C-alpha cells in the first residue's frame, strides 16, 4: 500500500503535467492573438497555479531545488576516457564564467568592465556533483534555491535560458543580435572564447540542462556546429550608437521585465526596448496616460553575412 | 447547518449553488468562535468590489479550508469565472484594476483569497477546448482537501447588491477599500 505522501506526490505530479499543458495551449493561442487581455490574465492565473503546485511539491519533498547541468566531452583527446586537467578546468571555468556574466548582465545591466558582484557569484556558482566515465562528463548543480513565481525572475534559470538560446543560434542571426546587446560585449567575447577553446582542443561537447522548473534543454556542440556558431558570433558589428529625444506615449510597460513599448508622436512608429531601473516608478505613473518626452540611447547592430540589423532602445529618463 | 457537512467538516461532495446570504451565514456569521473568518470575509469583499468595478456579475467556485468547518482557516480558495467578452476592449485603468486579482497565493497576501481565474468561451471560439480542459482541472483541484478527502464546491453568483445585502453586518462595520 502506498504512503499518503506517495499518493499526494502522484496527484501533484499529475496536476503539474496538466497545468503545464494548459500553459502551453494558452501560449499557442496567444501567438495568434498576442494583445488579448483575457489570454494574458488567464495565463498569469495558470502560472500562479503552477507555482503553487511546485511549491506544494517542494514542501512535500522537504527540499529546495537546483538546476542540473550535464557536461559531456567527446573527441580524440578524450577518447580513452581520460581528459587533461588543464582542458577540463578550462572548459568548466569558461562555462561558469559565462553563466555568471550573463546573470550579471541580466540582473544588473550590461557592464563590459567591473567585477562580478558577490550576489551574482553566490546565486550562480556551480558545484561539481558527479563525474561520468566514457564519455568524460560532469554533473554540475546550481546553488539550491527557492522557486520564483516567474522563472524569468530566477537569475540562474534565466541565464541558462539565454546561454542555450545563444548556443542554438548558429543559424539564427536574429537571436544573436537580440542577445548581443542584452548581455554586453564582455560576455559575448567569453562565449566566443568558449567556442574557440573547444575547437582548439579538438573537442565536441554535449550540454544537457534539467531545470528546477521542469524545463529540459540539450545542445550538441559538434565540430560543424561549433564552426557555424563561431562564424555567426564573430560577424556581429555595431553600426550606430546615438542619443535620441522623442515625444510620444508609453503604450506598454512591464515592471518585472523592465521593458516598454513607445509610440512616437511625430512618425506614429512604435518602438520597444528596456528602461533604466531608476525610472521604474515614473513609468508606472505615466504609462498609457499622458505624452512624455523620452531620452533614449539607440544602438544598431548588424549581422554582416545576412545584413540583418537590430535596433535597441534604452529609455534612460523621461519628462 | 450541520446537514451540509460530512464527518471531516467538509461540505458534502458535489457542486452546490448557494446564495451569497447562505454562504455568508454558513461560513462567517454562524462561526462565531473563529478569529480569522471575518477578516478573510473583509478581504473577499474588497477583492470583489474591485473585480465588480470591471464586470458587473461573476460566477465563483469556492473551496479550500474556508469552505469547511475549520475554526480558523487562513485563506479562501476561489476560482472566478469571467466570460471572455467581458474582458475585451477594457480601458487601461480597468485592466490595471484586474491585474493581481487572480495570482493565487500572491493575491492571498493582499486579500486573504487564493484567487484564480477561469475565462469562459463560447463553443465557436478557438479557445473553447482549452477552456473546458482548464475548467476540468480547477474542479478537480477544488473537489479534494489537502488530505485528498472529497470536498464539495460552492458555486456563487456575485454582484455588488448581493454582496452588500449578504454581508450587511460587515458593511455596517466598514469595508476598507
Tab-separated table of C-alpha atoms in Angstrom:
chain	number	residue	atom	x	y	z
A	1	UNK	CA	0.000	0.000	0.000
A	2	UNK	CA	1.303	3.432	-0.883
A	3	UNK	CA	2.022	6.027	1.783
A	4	UNK	CA	-0.222	9.123	1.831
A	5	UNK	CA	2.737	11.257	0.704
A	6	UNK	CA	3.255	8.971	-2.307
A	7	UNK	CA	-0.351	9.479	-3.290
A	8	UNK	CA	-0.074	13.225	-2.720
A	9	UNK	CA	3.093	13.341	-4.816
A	10	UNK	CA	1.467	11.354	-7.611
A	11	UNK	CA	-1.544	13.670	-7.574
A	12	UNK	CA	0.673	16.776	-7.586
A	13	UNK	CA	2.764	15.454	-10.479
A	14	UNK	CA	-0.345	14.712	-12.492
A	15	UNK	CA	-1.792	18.183	-11.768
A	16	UNK	CA	1.523	19.785	-12.687
A	17	UNK	CA	1.549	17.981	-16.039
A	18	UNK	CA	-1.984	19.162	-16.711
A	19	UNK	CA	-1.279	22.764	-15.805
A	20	UNK	CA	1.877	22.755	-17.949
A	21	UNK	CA	-0.168	21.525	-20.900
A	22	UNK	CA	-2.765	24.241	-20.262
A	23	UNK	CA	0.001	26.869	-20.164
A	24	UNK	CA	1.405	25.572	-23.460
A	25	UNK	CA	-2.100	25.649	-25.014
A	26	UNK	CA	-2.603	29.201	-23.794
A	27	UNK	CA	0.739	30.298	-25.196
A	28	UNK	CA	-0.192	28.822	-28.577
A	29	UNK	CA	-3.465	30.764	-28.514
A	30	UNK	CA	-1.542	33.916	-27.552
A	31	UNK	CA	0.747	33.520	-30.568
A	32	UNK	CA	-2.320	34.148	-32.733
A	33	UNK	CA	-3.638	36.995	-30.580
A	34	UNK	CA	-0.721	38.470	-28.622
A	35	UNK	CA	-2.609	41.506	-27.300
A	36	UNK	CA	-5.547	39.583	-25.823
A	37	UNK	CA	-6.023	40.717	-22.237
A	38	UNK	CA	-8.176	37.647	-21.497
A	39	UNK	CA	-5.339	35.321	-22.519
A	40	UNK	CA	-2.786	37.356	-20.590
A	41	UNK	CA	-4.838	37.371	-17.386
A	42	UNK	CA	-5.687	33.715	-17.707
A	43	UNK	CA	-2.048	32.791	-18.366
A	44	UNK	CA	-0.965	34.691	-15.248
A	45	UNK	CA	-3.500	32.718	-13.247
A	46	UNK	CA	-2.230	29.414	-14.636
A	47	UNK	CA	1.381	30.379	-13.919
A	48	UNK	CA	0.372	31.212	-10.341
A	49	UNK	CA	-1.276	27.829	-10.048
A	50	UNK	CA	1.818	26.096	-11.406
A	51	UNK	CA	3.984	27.921	-8.886
A	52	UNK	CA	1.603	26.910	-6.104
A	53	UNK	CA	1.723	23.254	-7.111
A	54	UNK	CA	5.516	23.306	-7.448
A	55	UNK	CA	5.750	24.886	-4.005
A	56	UNK	CA	3.477	22.209	-2.539
A	57	UNK	CA	5.658	19.563	-4.140
A	58	UNK	CA	8.765	21.201	-2.784
A	59	UNK	CA	7.230	21.330	0.714
A	60	UNK	CA	6.193	17.695	0.448
A	61	UNK	CA	9.671	16.595	-0.553
A	62	UNK	CA	11.208	18.893	2.039
A	63	UNK	CA	13.802	20.037	-0.473
A	64	UNK	CA	14.971	23.163	-2.143
A	65	UNK	CA	15.568	22.925	-5.842
A	66	UNK	CA	18.528	23.379	-8.143
A	67	UNK	CA	19.371	23.482	-11.818
A	68	UNK	CA	21.265	20.425	-13.125
A	69	UNK	CA	23.747	20.737	-15.933
A	70	UNK	CA	25.365	17.676	-17.532
A	71	UNK	CA	28.549	18.383	-19.478
A	72	UNK	CA	29.911	15.595	-21.707
A	73	UNK	CA	33.145	15.877	-23.684
A	74	UNK	CA	33.747	13.993	-26.918
A	75	UNK	CA	36.657	13.784	-29.358
A	76	UNK	CA	40.032	12.126	-29.925
A	77	UNK	CA	41.710	13.889	-26.996
A	78	UNK	CA	39.252	12.318	-24.536
A	79	UNK	CA	38.586	9.049	-26.406
A	80	UNK	CA	40.461	6.947	-23.833
A	81	UNK	CA	38.021	8.079	-21.149
A	82	UNK	CA	40.631	10.427	-19.709
A	83	UNK	CA	40.976	14.161	-20.135
A	84	UNK	CA	43.785	16.585	-19.320
A	85	UNK	CA	43.042	18.521	-16.153
A	86	UNK	CA	44.039	21.728	-17.886
A	87	UNK	CA	41.457	21.174	-20.625
A	88	UNK	CA	38.703	20.130	-18.249
A	89	UNK	CA	39.294	23.065	-15.940
A	90	UNK	CA	39.343	25.473	-18.874
A	91	UNK	CA	36.022	24.198	-20.204
A	92	UNK	CA	34.320	24.149	-16.813
A	93	UNK	CA	35.689	27.537	-15.769
A	94	UNK	CA	34.514	29.106	-19.010
A	95	UNK	CA	31.015	27.656	-18.569
A	96	UNK	CA	30.948	29.075	-15.036
A	97	UNK	CA	32.184	32.479	-16.200
A	98	UNK	CA	29.628	32.594	-18.999
A	99	UNK	CA	26.699	31.845	-16.721
A	100	UNK	CA	27.818	34.350	-14.074
A	101	UNK	CA	28.446	37.088	-16.626
A	102	UNK	CA	25.073	36.549	-18.268
A	103	UNK	CA	23.466	36.681	-14.824
A	104	UNK	CA	25.216	39.950	-14.049
A	105	UNK	CA	24.151	41.454	-17.388
A	106	UNK	CA	20.546	40.279	-16.965
A	107	UNK	CA	20.161	41.357	-13.356
A	108	UNK	CA	22.351	44.415	-13.055
A	109	UNK	CA	22.605	45.788	-16.549
A	110	UNK	CA	25.374	45.404	-19.041
A	111	UNK	CA	28.860	46.030	-17.813
A	112	UNK	CA	31.798	45.373	-20.047
A	113	UNK	CA	34.082	46.054	-17.111
A	114	UNK	CA	33.895	45.583	-13.396
A	115	UNK	CA	33.929	42.609	-11.076
A	116	UNK	CA	31.071	40.163	-10.848
A	117	UNK	CA	29.076	41.018	-7.735
A	118	UNK	CA	29.024	38.688	-4.740
A	119	UNK	CA	25.290	38.303	-5.170
A	120	UNK	CA	25.754	37.046	-8.735
A	121	UNK	CA	28.586	34.718	-7.723
A	122	UNK	CA	26.518	33.303	-4.846
A	123	UNK	CA	23.479	32.623	-6.990
A	124	UNK	CA	25.325	31.187	-9.980
A	125	UNK	CA	28.258	29.266	-8.508
A	126	UNK	CA	28.067	25.727	-9.873
A	127	UNK	CA	29.069	22.680	-7.814
A	128	UNK	CA	30.624	19.513	-9.174
A	129	UNK	CA	28.226	16.758	-8.156
A	130	UNK	CA	29.229	13.734	-10.208
A	131	UNK	CA	31.914	12.613	-12.665
A	132	UNK	CA	30.971	10.342	-15.581
A	133	UNK	CA	33.248	7.863	-17.308
A	134	UNK	CA	33.394	7.464	-21.117
A	135	UNK	CA	32.455	9.870	-22.482
A	136	UNK	CA	34.129	12.063	-19.901
A	137	UNK	CA	31.491	14.163	-18.232
A	138	UNK	CA	30.347	16.057	-15.192
A	139	UNK	CA	27.087	16.754	-13.451
A	140	UNK	CA	27.040	20.318	-12.158
A	141	UNK	CA	24.455	21.715	-9.777
A	142	UNK	CA	23.449	25.299	-9.113
A	143	UNK	CA	23.094	26.510	-5.526
A	144	UNK	CA	19.834	25.281	-4.013
A	145	UNK	CA	17.176	27.926	-4.059
A	146	UNK	CA	13.507	28.689	-3.602
A	147	UNK	CA	11.128	28.675	-6.522
A	148	UNK	CA	10.255	32.019	-8.032
A	149	UNK	CA	6.713	32.716	-9.176
A	150	UNK	CA	8.039	33.649	-12.593
A	151	UNK	CA	11.080	31.617	-13.754
A	152	UNK	CA	12.334	34.701	-15.619
A	153	UNK	CA	12.890	36.294	-12.197
A	154	UNK	CA	15.208	33.439	-11.283
A	155	UNK	CA	18.656	34.678	-12.256
A	156	UNK	CA	20.251	31.249	-12.616
A	157	UNK	CA	17.357	29.894	-14.656
A	158	UNK	CA	17.202	32.942	-16.906
A	159	UNK	CA	20.973	32.860	-17.511
A	160	UNK	CA	20.763	29.249	-18.643
A	161	UNK	CA	17.842	30.066	-20.960
A	162	UNK	CA	19.953	32.770	-22.611
A	163	UNK	CA	23.043	30.541	-22.792
A	164	UNK	CA	21.112	27.762	-24.537
A	165	UNK	CA	19.321	30.230	-26.827
A	166	UNK	CA	22.706	31.577	-27.913
A	167	UNK	CA	24.285	28.156	-28.360
A	168	UNK	CA	21.316	27.159	-30.535
A	169	UNK	CA	21.505	30.324	-32.600
A	170	UNK	CA	24.257	29.493	-35.108
A	171	UNK	CA	21.755	29.769	-37.975
A	172	UNK	CA	19.629	32.468	-36.399
A	173	UNK	CA	21.237	35.927	-36.523
A	174	UNK	CA	18.073	37.468	-35.046
A	175	UNK	CA	18.635	35.677	-31.726
A	176	UNK	CA	22.324	36.558	-31.665
A	177	UNK	CA	21.547	40.191	-32.432
A	178	UNK	CA	18.869	40.283	-29.732
A	179	UNK	CA	21.182	38.963	-27.035
A	180	UNK	CA	24.373	40.654	-28.217
A	181	UNK	CA	23.196	43.944	-26.793
A	182	UNK	CA	21.432	42.429	-23.776
A	183	UNK	CA	24.442	40.517	-22.466
A	184	UNK	CA	27.110	43.021	-23.478
A	185	UNK	CA	30.430	42.727	-25.246
A	186	UNK	CA	32.364	41.151	-22.358
A	187	UNK	CA	30.014	38.169	-22.116
A	188	UNK	CA	29.763	37.960	-25.862
A	189	UNK	CA	33.560	37.648	-26.059
A	190	UNK	CA	33.552	34.978	-23.316
A	191	UNK	CA	31.127	32.971	-25.428
A	192	UNK	CA	33.423	33.297	-28.439
A	193	UNK	CA	36.361	32.175	-26.238
A	194	UNK	CA	34.335	29.191	-25.032
A	195	UNK	CA	33.670	28.035	-28.593
A	196	UNK	CA	37.298	28.660	-29.564
A	197	UNK	CA	38.560	26.682	-26.529
A	198	UNK	CA	36.577	23.659	-27.650
A	199	UNK	CA	37.790	23.982	-31.236
A	200	UNK	CA	41.441	24.486	-30.257
A	201	UNK	CA	41.338	21.393	-28.019
A	202	UNK	CA	39.674	19.343	-30.741
A	203	UNK	CA	36.674	18.732	-28.508
A	204	UNK	CA	32.985	18.318	-29.052
A	205	UNK	CA	30.623	18.892	-26.177
A	206	UNK	CA	27.087	17.977	-25.157
A	207	UNK	CA	25.240	20.087	-22.611
A	208	UNK	CA	22.035	18.856	-21.029
A	209	UNK	CA	20.088	21.069	-18.650
A	210	UNK	CA	17.331	19.865	-16.325
A	211	UNK	CA	15.630	22.827	-14.753
A	212	UNK	CA	14.081	23.188	-11.324
A	213	UNK	CA	11.032	24.456	-13.272
A	214	UNK	CA	10.740	21.149	-15.175
A	215	UNK	CA	12.268	22.507	-18.338
A	216	UNK	CA	14.873	20.458	-20.256
A	217	UNK	CA	17.257	21.609	-22.956
A	218	UNK	CA	20.094	19.923	-24.749
A	219	UNK	CA	22.800	21.251	-27.002
A	220	UNK	CA	25.161	19.104	-29.070
A	221	UNK	CA	28.290	21.063	-29.893
A	222	UNK	CA	29.582	19.038	-32.831
A	223	UNK	CA	32.589	20.326	-34.801
A	224	UNK	CA	30.314	21.563	-37.581
A	225	UNK	CA	28.033	23.416	-35.182
A	226	UNK	CA	30.967	24.917	-33.290
A	227	UNK	CA	32.381	26.273	-36.541
A	228	UNK	CA	28.989	27.665	-37.565
A	229	UNK	CA	28.474	29.238	-34.161
A	230	UNK	CA	31.942	30.749	-34.103
A	231	UNK	CA	31.310	32.335	-37.513
A	232	UNK	CA	27.851	33.572	-36.539
A	233	UNK	CA	29.142	35.167	-33.322
A	234	UNK	CA	32.129	36.802	-34.999
A	235	UNK	CA	30.143	38.600	-37.643
A	236	UNK	CA	28.120	40.917	-35.405
A	237	UNK	CA	29.114	44.563	-35.747
A	238	UNK	CA	27.934	47.800	-34.148
A	239	UNK	CA	26.610	50.195	-36.798
A	240	UNK	CA	25.426	53.132	-34.752
A	241	UNK	CA	25.132	54.410	-31.186
A	242	UNK	CA	23.230	57.649	-30.664
A	243	UNK	CA	21.169	59.632	-28.144
A	244	UNK	CA	17.601	60.496	-29.164
A	245	UNK	CA	14.949	62.786	-27.674
A	246	UNK	CA	11.453	61.681	-28.705
A	247	UNK	CA	7.926	62.793	-27.821
A	248	UNK	CA	5.241	60.154	-27.524
A	249	UNK	CA	3.195	57.833	-25.347
A	250	UNK	CA	4.261	54.754	-23.418
A	251	UNK	CA	1.802	52.076	-24.567
A	252	UNK	CA	3.008	49.123	-22.528
A	253	UNK	CA	5.423	48.704	-19.643
A	254	UNK	CA	6.446	45.636	-17.660
A	255	UNK	CA	7.907	46.306	-14.235
A	256	UNK	CA	9.053	42.680	-13.989
A	257	UNK	CA	10.947	42.580	-17.273
A	258	UNK	CA	11.856	46.277	-17.370
A	259	UNK	CA	10.529	46.568	-20.941
A	260	UNK	CA	8.355	49.157	-22.680
A	261	UNK	CA	6.590	49.993	-25.948
A	262	UNK	CA	6.556	53.626	-27.017
A	263	UNK	CA	4.516	55.326	-29.722
A	264	UNK	CA	6.495	58.177	-31.321
A	265	UNK	CA	4.127	61.135	-31.841
A	266	UNK	CA	5.818	62.553	-34.916
A	267	UNK	CA	6.001	59.388	-37.011
A	268	UNK	CA	3.463	57.066	-35.373
A	269	UNK	CA	6.224	54.428	-35.201
A	270	UNK	CA	6.126	52.032	-32.219
A	271	UNK	CA	9.477	51.185	-30.676
A	272	UNK	CA	10.225	48.631	-27.966
A	273	UNK	CA	13.111	48.375	-25.543
A	274	UNK	CA	14.199	48.365	-21.943
A	275	UNK	CA	14.165	51.126	-19.353
A	276	UNK	CA	16.564	52.047	-16.599
A	277	UNK	CA	15.734	50.777	-13.127
A	278	UNK	CA	15.844	54.346	-11.765
A	279	UNK	CA	12.741	55.424	-13.711
A	280	UNK	CA	10.540	52.425	-12.888
A	281	UNK	CA	8.178	54.448	-10.646
A	282	UNK	CA	7.977	57.320	-13.116
A	283	UNK	CA	6.957	54.916	-15.889
A	284	UNK	CA	4.193	53.423	-13.753
A	285	UNK	CA	2.803	56.965	-13.289
A	286	UNK	CA	2.731	57.986	-16.936
A	287	UNK	CA	2.107	54.694	-18.732
A	288	UNK	CA	-0.868	54.917	-21.096
A	289	UNK	CA	-1.893	58.255	-19.545
A	290	UNK	CA	-0.068	61.240	-20.953
A	291	UNK	CA	2.526	62.026	-23.612
A	292	UNK	CA	6.117	62.306	-22.435
A	293	UNK	CA	9.483	63.367	-23.721
A	294	UNK	CA	11.777	60.356	-23.588
A	295	UNK	CA	15.591	60.376	-23.688
A	296	UNK	CA	16.770	57.189	-25.366
A	297	UNK	CA	20.037	55.517	-26.191
A	298	UNK	CA	19.711	53.925	-29.629
A	299	UNK	CA	22.106	51.162	-30.722
A	300	UNK	CA	22.017	49.465	-34.100
A	301	UNK	CA	23.775	46.111	-34.535
A	302	UNK	CA	24.221	44.234	-37.811
A	303	UNK	CA	24.991	40.645	-38.726
A	304	UNK	CA	27.460	41.098	-41.586
A	305	UNK	CA	26.638	37.961	-43.584
A	306	UNK	CA	22.870	38.261	-43.602
A	307	UNK	CA	22.965	42.067	-43.391
A	308	UNK	CA	20.166	41.837	-40.811
A	309	UNK	CA	20.117	44.712	-38.358
A	310	UNK	CA	18.536	45.162	-34.979
A	311	UNK	CA	17.909	48.377	-33.110
A	312	UNK	CA	17.968	48.531	-29.331
A	313	UNK	CA	16.322	51.297	-27.369
A	314	UNK	CA	17.081	52.068	-23.750
A	315	UNK	CA	14.831	54.652	-22.133
A	316	UNK	CA	17.216	56.466	-19.813
A	317	UNK	CA	14.998	59.193	-18.410
A	318	UNK	CA	11.771	60.995	-19.186
A	319	UNK	CA	9.909	64.248	-18.638
B	1	UNK	CA	-26.228	23.925	9.006
B	2	UNK	CA	-24.760	20.616	10.145
B	3	UNK	CA	-26.512	18.699	7.384
B	4	UNK	CA	-24.237	20.380	4.803
B	5	UNK	CA	-21.042	18.863	6.241
B	6	UNK	CA	-19.516	15.398	6.363
B	7	UNK	CA	-17.728	13.774	9.318
B	8	UNK	CA	-14.471	15.619	8.491
B	9	UNK	CA	-16.141	19.029	8.498
B	10	UNK	CA	-16.030	19.307	4.700
B	11	UNK	CA	-19.033	20.347	2.662
B	12	UNK	CA	-20.520	17.142	1.274
B	13	UNK	CA	-19.233	16.246	-2.228
B	14	UNK	CA	-20.904	17.826	-5.225
B	15	UNK	CA	-21.343	21.270	-6.741
B	16	UNK	CA	-23.716	23.312	-4.610
B	17	UNK	CA	-25.229	26.507	-5.967
B	18	UNK	CA	-25.676	28.706	-2.926
B	19	UNK	CA	-26.939	32.224	-2.454
B	20	UNK	CA	-24.457	34.727	-1.082
B	21	UNK	CA	-26.617	35.071	2.026
B	22	UNK	CA	-26.436	31.341	2.689
B	23	UNK	CA	-22.665	31.442	2.113
B	24	UNK	CA	-22.104	34.395	4.447
B	25	UNK	CA	-24.310	32.875	7.113
B	26	UNK	CA	-22.684	29.446	6.985
B	27	UNK	CA	-19.004	30.379	6.783
B	28	UNK	CA	-18.844	33.737	8.556
B	29	UNK	CA	-21.761	34.589	10.845
B	30	UNK	CA	-22.535	31.097	12.148
B	31	UNK	CA	-18.861	30.500	13.011
B	32	UNK	CA	-18.521	32.964	15.847
B	33	UNK	CA	-15.654	31.076	17.516
B	34	UNK	CA	-13.393	31.887	14.591
B	35	UNK	CA	-10.856	34.660	14.915
B	36	UNK	CA	-9.989	34.656	11.183
B	37	UNK	CA	-13.218	34.260	9.199
B	38	UNK	CA	-14.450	37.852	9.472
B	39	UNK	CA	-11.075	39.184	8.398
B	40	UNK	CA	-10.979	36.818	5.408
B	41	UNK	CA	-14.531	37.888	4.532
B	42	UNK	CA	-13.364	41.526	4.575
B	43	UNK	CA	-10.630	40.628	2.092
B	44	UNK	CA	-13.174	38.759	-0.035
B	45	UNK	CA	-15.414	41.850	-0.102
B	46	UNK	CA	-12.523	44.147	-1.043
B	47	UNK	CA	-11.442	41.785	-3.794
B	48	UNK	CA	-14.896	41.557	-5.345
B	49	UNK	CA	-15.534	45.285	-5.027
B	50	UNK	CA	-12.570	45.773	-7.330
B	51	UNK	CA	-13.495	42.943	-9.704
B	52	UNK	CA	-17.113	44.153	-9.914
B	53	UNK	CA	-15.902	47.592	-10.955
B	54	UNK	CA	-14.857	45.947	-14.206
B	55	UNK	CA	-17.520	43.299	-14.756
B	56	UNK	CA	-20.933	43.591	-13.113
B	57	UNK	CA	-21.544	39.978	-12.197
B	58	UNK	CA	-19.315	36.925	-11.877
B	59	UNK	CA	-19.641	33.287	-11.023
B	60	UNK	CA	-17.254	31.986	-8.401
B	61	UNK	CA	-16.284	28.491	-7.319
B	62	UNK	CA	-15.276	28.299	-3.673
B	63	UNK	CA	-13.315	25.588	-1.906
B	64	UNK	CA	-10.337	25.241	0.391
B	65	UNK	CA	-10.259	25.455	4.195
B	66	UNK	CA	-12.626	28.445	4.418
B	67	UNK	CA	-15.454	26.378	2.946
B	68	UNK	CA	-15.235	23.821	5.767
B	69	UNK	CA	-15.958	23.781	9.489
B	70	UNK	CA	-12.322	24.552	10.274
B	71	UNK	CA	-12.445	27.187	13.031
B	72	UNK	CA	-9.551	29.378	11.943
B	73	UNK	CA	-8.835	28.922	8.244
B	74	UNK	CA	-6.057	31.060	6.819
B	75	UNK	CA	-7.484	31.702	3.370
B	76	UNK	CA	-10.325	31.080	0.983
B	77	UNK	CA	-9.750	29.281	-2.339
B	78	UNK	CA	-11.590	30.825	-5.276
B	79	UNK	CA	-11.886	30.402	-8.995
B	80	UNK	CA	-13.672	33.355	-10.584
B	81	UNK	CA	-15.344	32.682	-13.937
B	82	UNK	CA	-15.485	35.631	-16.336
B	83	UNK	CA	-16.747	35.381	-19.931
B	84	UNK	CA	-14.045	36.399	-22.420
B	85	UNK	CA	-16.249	39.080	-23.987
B	86	UNK	CA	-16.332	40.934	-20.648
B	87	UNK	CA	-12.556	41.304	-20.825
B	88	UNK	CA	-12.230	42.586	-24.370
B	89	UNK	CA	-11.987	46.294	-25.028
B	90	UNK	CA	-11.290	47.209	-21.399
B	91	UNK	CA	-9.600	50.550	-20.807
B	92	UNK	CA	-6.097	50.592	-19.343
B	93	UNK	CA	-7.303	51.675	-15.852
B	94	UNK	CA	-9.799	48.797	-15.806
B	95	UNK	CA	-7.142	46.329	-16.940
B	96	UNK	CA	-4.911	47.669	-14.194
B	97	UNK	CA	-7.746	47.200	-11.682
B	98	UNK	CA	-7.925	43.487	-12.522
B	99	UNK	CA	-4.157	42.907	-12.550
B	100	UNK	CA	-3.007	40.998	-9.486
B	101	UNK	CA	-6.515	39.816	-8.561
B	102	UNK	CA	-6.024	36.259	-9.818
B	103	UNK	CA	-2.452	35.452	-8.807
B	104	UNK	CA	-3.197	32.654	-6.351
B	105	UNK	CA	-1.037	32.871	-3.230
B	106	UNK	CA	0.159	36.368	-4.157
B	107	UNK	CA	-3.444	37.596	-4.111
B	108	UNK	CA	-3.949	35.787	-0.811
B	109	UNK	CA	-1.283	38.005	0.760
B	110	UNK	CA	-3.330	41.109	-0.042
B	111	UNK	CA	-6.911	39.831	0.181
B	112	UNK	CA	-6.838	36.533	2.095
B	113	UNK	CA	-8.183	34.932	-1.094
B	114	UNK	CA	-6.198	32.338	-3.004
B	115	UNK	CA	-7.806	33.599	-6.158
B	116	UNK	CA	-7.547	32.136	-9.663
B	117	UNK	CA	-9.331	32.940	-12.908
B	118	UNK	CA	-11.207	30.852	-15.434
B	119	UNK	CA	-12.068	32.768	-18.608
B	120	UNK	CA	-15.066	31.145	-20.317
B	121	UNK	CA	-15.553	30.944	-24.090
B	122	UNK	CA	-18.417	30.099	-26.450
B	123	UNK	CA	-18.244	26.748	-28.301
B	124	UNK	CA	-17.414	28.536	-31.582
B	125	UNK	CA	-14.318	30.192	-30.108
B	126	UNK	CA	-10.866	28.656	-30.853
B	127	UNK	CA	-10.147	28.791	-27.120
B	128	UNK	CA	-13.203	26.725	-26.195
B	129	UNK	CA	-11.451	23.356	-25.837
B	130	UNK	CA	-8.654	24.893	-23.750
B	131	UNK	CA	-11.349	26.470	-21.555
B	132	UNK	CA	-13.017	23.080	-20.984
B	133	UNK	CA	-9.679	21.498	-20.047
B	134	UNK	CA	-8.921	24.344	-17.669
B	135	UNK	CA	-12.380	24.114	-16.107
B	136	UNK	CA	-11.874	20.378	-15.510
B	137	UNK	CA	-8.563	20.988	-13.727
B	138	UNK	CA	-9.988	23.721	-11.488
B	139	UNK	CA	-12.908	21.500	-10.486
B	140	UNK	CA	-10.507	18.646	-9.709
B	141	UNK	CA	-8.375	20.937	-7.559
B	142	UNK	CA	-11.317	22.232	-5.551
B	143	UNK	CA	-13.092	18.915	-5.010
B	144	UNK	CA	-10.485	17.454	-2.650
B	145	UNK	CA	-8.992	18.790	0.570
B	146	UNK	CA	-5.274	18.734	1.382
B	147	UNK	CA	-5.631	15.198	2.728
B	148	UNK	CA	-7.200	14.110	-0.563
B	149	UNK	CA	-10.637	13.698	1.003
B	150	UNK	CA	-13.689	14.710	-1.073
B	151	UNK	CA	-14.920	18.250	-0.537
B	152	UNK	CA	-17.967	19.909	-2.044
B	153	UNK	CA	-17.625	23.017	-4.185
B	154	UNK	CA	-19.805	26.051	-3.507
B	155	UNK	CA	-20.870	27.922	-6.636
B	156	UNK	CA	-21.845	31.559	-6.130
B	157	UNK	CA	-23.122	34.284	-8.410
B	158	UNK	CA	-21.790	37.580	-7.134
B	159	UNK	CA	-22.902	41.134	-7.837
B	160	UNK	CA	-22.442	44.238	-5.734
B	161	UNK	CA	-26.024	44.395	-4.426
B	162	UNK	CA	-25.849	40.754	-3.395
B	163	UNK	CA	-22.553	41.332	-1.585
B	164	UNK	CA	-23.898	44.334	0.299
B	165	UNK	CA	-27.027	42.521	1.334
B	166	UNK	CA	-25.382	39.230	2.367
B	167	UNK	CA	-22.598	40.896	4.344
B	168	UNK	CA	-24.654	43.830	5.652
B	169	UNK	CA	-23.275	43.439	9.173
B	170	UNK	CA	-19.691	43.704	7.934
B	171	UNK	CA	-20.599	46.703	5.777
B	172	UNK	CA	-22.089	48.370	8.847
B	173	UNK	CA	-18.678	47.996	10.496
B	174	UNK	CA	-16.982	49.489	7.422
B	175	UNK	CA	-15.199	47.932	4.465
B	176	UNK	CA	-11.748	49.271	3.733
B	177	UNK	CA	-11.103	49.592	0.010
